[in-house]
Tab-separated table of C-alpha atoms and ligand atoms in Angstrom:
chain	number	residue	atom	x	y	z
A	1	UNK	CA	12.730	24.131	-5.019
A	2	UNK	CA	9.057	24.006	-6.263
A	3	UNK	CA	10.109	21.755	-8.901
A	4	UNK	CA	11.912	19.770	-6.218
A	5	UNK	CA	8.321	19.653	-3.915
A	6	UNK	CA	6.176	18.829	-6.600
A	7	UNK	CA	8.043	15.851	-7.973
A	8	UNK	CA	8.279	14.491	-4.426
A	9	UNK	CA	4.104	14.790	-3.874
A	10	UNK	CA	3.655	12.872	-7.264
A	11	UNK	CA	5.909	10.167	-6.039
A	12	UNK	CA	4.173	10.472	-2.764
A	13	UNK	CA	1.299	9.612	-4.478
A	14	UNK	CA	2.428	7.195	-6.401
A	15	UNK	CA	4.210	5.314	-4.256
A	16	UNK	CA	2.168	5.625	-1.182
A	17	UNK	CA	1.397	1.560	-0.185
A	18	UNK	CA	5.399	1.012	-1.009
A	19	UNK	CA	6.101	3.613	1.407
A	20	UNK	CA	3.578	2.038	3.958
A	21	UNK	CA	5.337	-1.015	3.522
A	22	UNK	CA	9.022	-0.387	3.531
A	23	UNK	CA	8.145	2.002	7.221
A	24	UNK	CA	6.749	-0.640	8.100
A	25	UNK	CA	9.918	-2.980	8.195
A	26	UNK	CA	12.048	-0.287	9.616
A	27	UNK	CA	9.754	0.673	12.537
A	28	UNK	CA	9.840	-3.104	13.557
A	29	UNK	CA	14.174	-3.057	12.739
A	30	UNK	CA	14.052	-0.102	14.970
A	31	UNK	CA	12.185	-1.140	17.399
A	32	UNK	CA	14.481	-4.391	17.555
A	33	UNK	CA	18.216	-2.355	17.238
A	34	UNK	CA	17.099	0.378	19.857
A	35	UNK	CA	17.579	2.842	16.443
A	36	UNK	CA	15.973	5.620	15.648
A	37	UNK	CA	14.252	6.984	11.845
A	38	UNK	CA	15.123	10.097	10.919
A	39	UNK	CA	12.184	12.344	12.264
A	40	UNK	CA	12.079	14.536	8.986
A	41	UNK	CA	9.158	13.292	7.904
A	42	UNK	CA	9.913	14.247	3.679
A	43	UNK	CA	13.150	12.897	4.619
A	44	UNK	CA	12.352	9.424	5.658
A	45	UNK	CA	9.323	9.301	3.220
A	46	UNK	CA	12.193	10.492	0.264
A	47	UNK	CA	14.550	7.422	1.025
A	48	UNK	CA	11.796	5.356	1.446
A	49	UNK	CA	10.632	5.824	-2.179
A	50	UNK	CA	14.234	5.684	-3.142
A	51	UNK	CA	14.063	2.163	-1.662
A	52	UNK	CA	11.282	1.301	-3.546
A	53	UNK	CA	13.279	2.487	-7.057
A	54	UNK	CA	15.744	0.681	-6.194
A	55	UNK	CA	13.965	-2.365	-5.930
A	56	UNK	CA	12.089	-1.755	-8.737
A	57	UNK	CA	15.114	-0.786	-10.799
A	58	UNK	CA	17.694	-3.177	-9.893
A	59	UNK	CA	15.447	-5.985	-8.284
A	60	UNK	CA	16.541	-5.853	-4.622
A	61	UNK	CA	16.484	-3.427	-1.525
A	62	UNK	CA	19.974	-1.523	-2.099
A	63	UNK	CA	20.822	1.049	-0.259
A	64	UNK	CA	19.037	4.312	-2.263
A	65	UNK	CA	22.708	6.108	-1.718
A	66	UNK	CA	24.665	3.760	-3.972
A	67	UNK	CA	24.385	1.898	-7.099
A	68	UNK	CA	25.071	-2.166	-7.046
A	69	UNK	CA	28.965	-2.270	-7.449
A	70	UNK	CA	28.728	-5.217	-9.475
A	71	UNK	CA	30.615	-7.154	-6.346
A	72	UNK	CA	28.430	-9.584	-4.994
A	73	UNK	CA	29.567	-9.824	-1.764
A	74	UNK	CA	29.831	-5.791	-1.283
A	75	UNK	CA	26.396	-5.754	-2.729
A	76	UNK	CA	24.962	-8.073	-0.634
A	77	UNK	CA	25.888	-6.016	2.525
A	78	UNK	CA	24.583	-3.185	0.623
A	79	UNK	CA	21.042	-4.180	1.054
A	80	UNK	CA	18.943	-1.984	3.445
A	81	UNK	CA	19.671	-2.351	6.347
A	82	UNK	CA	23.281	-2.325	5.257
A	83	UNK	CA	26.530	-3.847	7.038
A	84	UNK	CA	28.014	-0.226	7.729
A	85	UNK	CA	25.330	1.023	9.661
A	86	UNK	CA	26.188	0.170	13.360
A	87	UNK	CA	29.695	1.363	12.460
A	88	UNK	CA	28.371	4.660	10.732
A	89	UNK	CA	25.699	5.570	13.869
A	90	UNK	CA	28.840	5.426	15.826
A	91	UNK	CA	30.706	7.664	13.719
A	92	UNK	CA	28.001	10.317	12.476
A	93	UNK	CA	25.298	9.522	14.761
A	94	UNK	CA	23.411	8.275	12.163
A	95	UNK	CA	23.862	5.674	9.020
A	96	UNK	CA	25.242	6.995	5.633
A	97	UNK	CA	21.839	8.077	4.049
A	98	UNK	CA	20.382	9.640	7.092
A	99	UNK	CA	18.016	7.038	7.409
A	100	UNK	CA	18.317	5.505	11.075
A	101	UNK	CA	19.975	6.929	13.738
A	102	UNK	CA	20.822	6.565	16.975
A	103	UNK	CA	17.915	6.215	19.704
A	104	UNK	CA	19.019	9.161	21.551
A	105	UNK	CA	20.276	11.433	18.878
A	106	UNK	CA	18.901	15.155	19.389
A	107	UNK	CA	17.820	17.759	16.926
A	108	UNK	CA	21.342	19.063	16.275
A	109	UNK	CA	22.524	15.584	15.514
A	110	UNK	CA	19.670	14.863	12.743
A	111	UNK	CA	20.708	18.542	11.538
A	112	UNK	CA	24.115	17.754	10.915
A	113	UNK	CA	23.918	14.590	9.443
A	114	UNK	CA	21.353	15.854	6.958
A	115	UNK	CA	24.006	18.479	6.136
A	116	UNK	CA	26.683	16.260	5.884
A	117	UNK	CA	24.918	14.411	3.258
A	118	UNK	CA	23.273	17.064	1.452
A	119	UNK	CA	26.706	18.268	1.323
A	120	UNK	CA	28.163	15.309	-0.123
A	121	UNK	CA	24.987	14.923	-3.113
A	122	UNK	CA	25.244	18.844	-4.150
A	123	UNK	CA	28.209	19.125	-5.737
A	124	UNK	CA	29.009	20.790	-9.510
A	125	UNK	CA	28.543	18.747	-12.117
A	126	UNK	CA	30.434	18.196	-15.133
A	127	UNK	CA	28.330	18.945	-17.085
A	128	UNK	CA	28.870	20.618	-20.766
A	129	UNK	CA	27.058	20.360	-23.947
A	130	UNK	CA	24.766	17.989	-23.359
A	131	UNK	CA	27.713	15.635	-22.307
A	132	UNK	CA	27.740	14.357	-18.176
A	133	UNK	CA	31.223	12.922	-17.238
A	134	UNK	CA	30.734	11.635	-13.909
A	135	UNK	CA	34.200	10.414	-13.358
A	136	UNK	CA	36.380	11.678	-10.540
A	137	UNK	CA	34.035	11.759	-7.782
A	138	UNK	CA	35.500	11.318	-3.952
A	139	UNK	CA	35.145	7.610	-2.969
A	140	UNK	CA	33.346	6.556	0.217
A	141	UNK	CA	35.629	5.044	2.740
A	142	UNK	CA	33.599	1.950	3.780
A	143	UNK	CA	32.598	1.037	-0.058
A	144	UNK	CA	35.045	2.552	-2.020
A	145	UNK	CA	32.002	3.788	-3.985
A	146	UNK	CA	32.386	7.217	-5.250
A	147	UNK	CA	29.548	9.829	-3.774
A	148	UNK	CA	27.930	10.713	-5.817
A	149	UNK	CA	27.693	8.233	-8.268
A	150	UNK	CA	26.592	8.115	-11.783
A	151	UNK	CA	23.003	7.012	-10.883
A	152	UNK	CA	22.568	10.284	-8.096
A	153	UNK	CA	24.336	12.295	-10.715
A	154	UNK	CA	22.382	11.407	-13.890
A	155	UNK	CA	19.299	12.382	-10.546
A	156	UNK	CA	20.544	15.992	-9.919
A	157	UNK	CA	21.154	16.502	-13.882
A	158	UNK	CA	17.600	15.476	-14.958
A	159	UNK	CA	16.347	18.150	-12.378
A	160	UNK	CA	17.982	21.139	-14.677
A	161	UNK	CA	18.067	19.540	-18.022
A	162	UNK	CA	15.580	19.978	-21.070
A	163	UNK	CA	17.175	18.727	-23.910
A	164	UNK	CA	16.236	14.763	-25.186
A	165	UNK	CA	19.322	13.623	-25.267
A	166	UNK	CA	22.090	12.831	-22.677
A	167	UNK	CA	25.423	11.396	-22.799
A	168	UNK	CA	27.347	10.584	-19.811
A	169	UNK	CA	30.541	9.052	-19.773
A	170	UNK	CA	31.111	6.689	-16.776
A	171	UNK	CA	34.614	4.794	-15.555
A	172	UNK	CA	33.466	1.334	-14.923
A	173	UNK	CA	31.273	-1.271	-16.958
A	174	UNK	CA	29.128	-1.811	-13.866
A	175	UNK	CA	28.019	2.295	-14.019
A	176	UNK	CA	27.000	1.555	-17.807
A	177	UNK	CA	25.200	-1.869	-16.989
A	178	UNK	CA	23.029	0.243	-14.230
A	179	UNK	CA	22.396	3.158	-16.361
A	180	UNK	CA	20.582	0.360	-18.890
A	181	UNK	CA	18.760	-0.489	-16.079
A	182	UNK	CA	17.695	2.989	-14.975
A	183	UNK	CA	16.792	3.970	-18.561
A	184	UNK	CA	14.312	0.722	-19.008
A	185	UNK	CA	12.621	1.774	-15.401
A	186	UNK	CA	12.189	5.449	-16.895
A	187	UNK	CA	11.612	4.597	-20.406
A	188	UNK	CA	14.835	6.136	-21.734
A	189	UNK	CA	16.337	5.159	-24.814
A	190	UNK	CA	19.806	3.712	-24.097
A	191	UNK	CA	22.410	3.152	-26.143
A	192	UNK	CA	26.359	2.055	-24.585
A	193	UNK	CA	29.268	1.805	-25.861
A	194	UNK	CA	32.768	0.837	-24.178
A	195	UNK	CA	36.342	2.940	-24.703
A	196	UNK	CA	39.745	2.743	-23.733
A	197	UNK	CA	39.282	3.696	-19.833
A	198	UNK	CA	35.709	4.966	-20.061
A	199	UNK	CA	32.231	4.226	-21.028
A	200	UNK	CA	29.834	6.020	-23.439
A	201	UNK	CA	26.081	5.982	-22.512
A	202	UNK	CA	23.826	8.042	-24.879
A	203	UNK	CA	20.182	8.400	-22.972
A	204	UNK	CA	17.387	9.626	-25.065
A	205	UNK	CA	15.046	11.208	-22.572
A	206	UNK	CA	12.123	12.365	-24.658
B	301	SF4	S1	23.251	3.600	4.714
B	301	SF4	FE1	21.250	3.618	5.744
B	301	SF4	S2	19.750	3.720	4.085
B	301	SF4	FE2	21.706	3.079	3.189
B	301	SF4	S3	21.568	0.842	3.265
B	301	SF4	FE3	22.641	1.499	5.094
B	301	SF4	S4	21.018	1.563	6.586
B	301	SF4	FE4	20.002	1.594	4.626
């Protein structure tokens, strides 16, 4: 948890006139949709810096609770504000990544959403001898995405992990192809190579 708090405050810092900016844009979309942002103030300021990585890292707003497909069109409604969020307020109260909700959503409402996808993020990982297979996730319903993916997973691993090197083995081409991209945003070393139904990615982290 301290580990957890500390990286956030250093990408607090870092990012601070990115996060100015990108509440900026949703206080003004919120205004406009009658929405609300979530009121969890780490929360909002979390997804907001996840918007900015994602921007950095794959060169447009994408939602920060998916990696691009690789499908242009489901991609495109995958930019923030996505396509699924009037349809997801309705049916959670709030949008996939807890990020705008409803106008009059209580308390309890923001409390169960950020369960629901805190629940959905902190899952086991397979994860054995320095080797990450992300494959066999549950897939969202509205992208047919699975949650988490390899980008939130190779996230949660890095939070636990000390050794240099990482291999993950992803299902599609698309998972490799972002991983590349991750790795040159951190300054990974990154090395891919494709198999019969999988991919090999070998990360050097240090
Ligand atoms: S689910 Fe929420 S945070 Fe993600 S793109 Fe849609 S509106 Fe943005």
């Amino acid at each position: 948890m301290l580990k957890m708090m500390i990286a956030f405050f250093k990408d607090f810092f870092k990012y601070r006139p990115q996060i100015k900016k990108q509440k900026a844009w949703m206080k003004k979309y919120i205004a406009k949709k009658g929405y609300a942002l979530n009121p969890n103030w780490m929360m909002s300021t979390n997804l907001s810096i996840w918007l900015t990585e994602m921007e950095d890292t794959f060169g447009k707003r994408y939602c920060p609770c998916f990696e691009p497909s690789g499908n242009a069109e489901l991609d495109k409604k995958m930019l923030c504000p996505c396509k699924f969020i009037d349809d997801e307020i309705e049916e959670y109260g709030t949008c996939h990544c807890a990020l705008f909700g409803a106008g009059d959503l209580d308390q309890a409402g923001w409390k169960a959403s950020n369960a629901r996808l805190q629940a959905e993020y902190r899952v086991p990982l397979n994860l054995q001898n320095g080797v990450l297979d992300t494959r066999g996730m549950p897939l969202d319903k509205r992208r047919n995405l699975p949650v988490p993916d390899a980008m939130h997973q190779l996230k949660s691993a890095l939070n636990n992990y000390s050794a240099d090197e990482l291999t993950m083995i992803v299902e599609r081409e698309q998972e490799a192809i972002n991983l590349g991209k991750i790795a040159a945003y951190r300054g990974f070393g990154y090395e891919s190579e494709a198999g019969e139904d999988s991919y090999t990615v070998d990360l050097k982290l240090r």
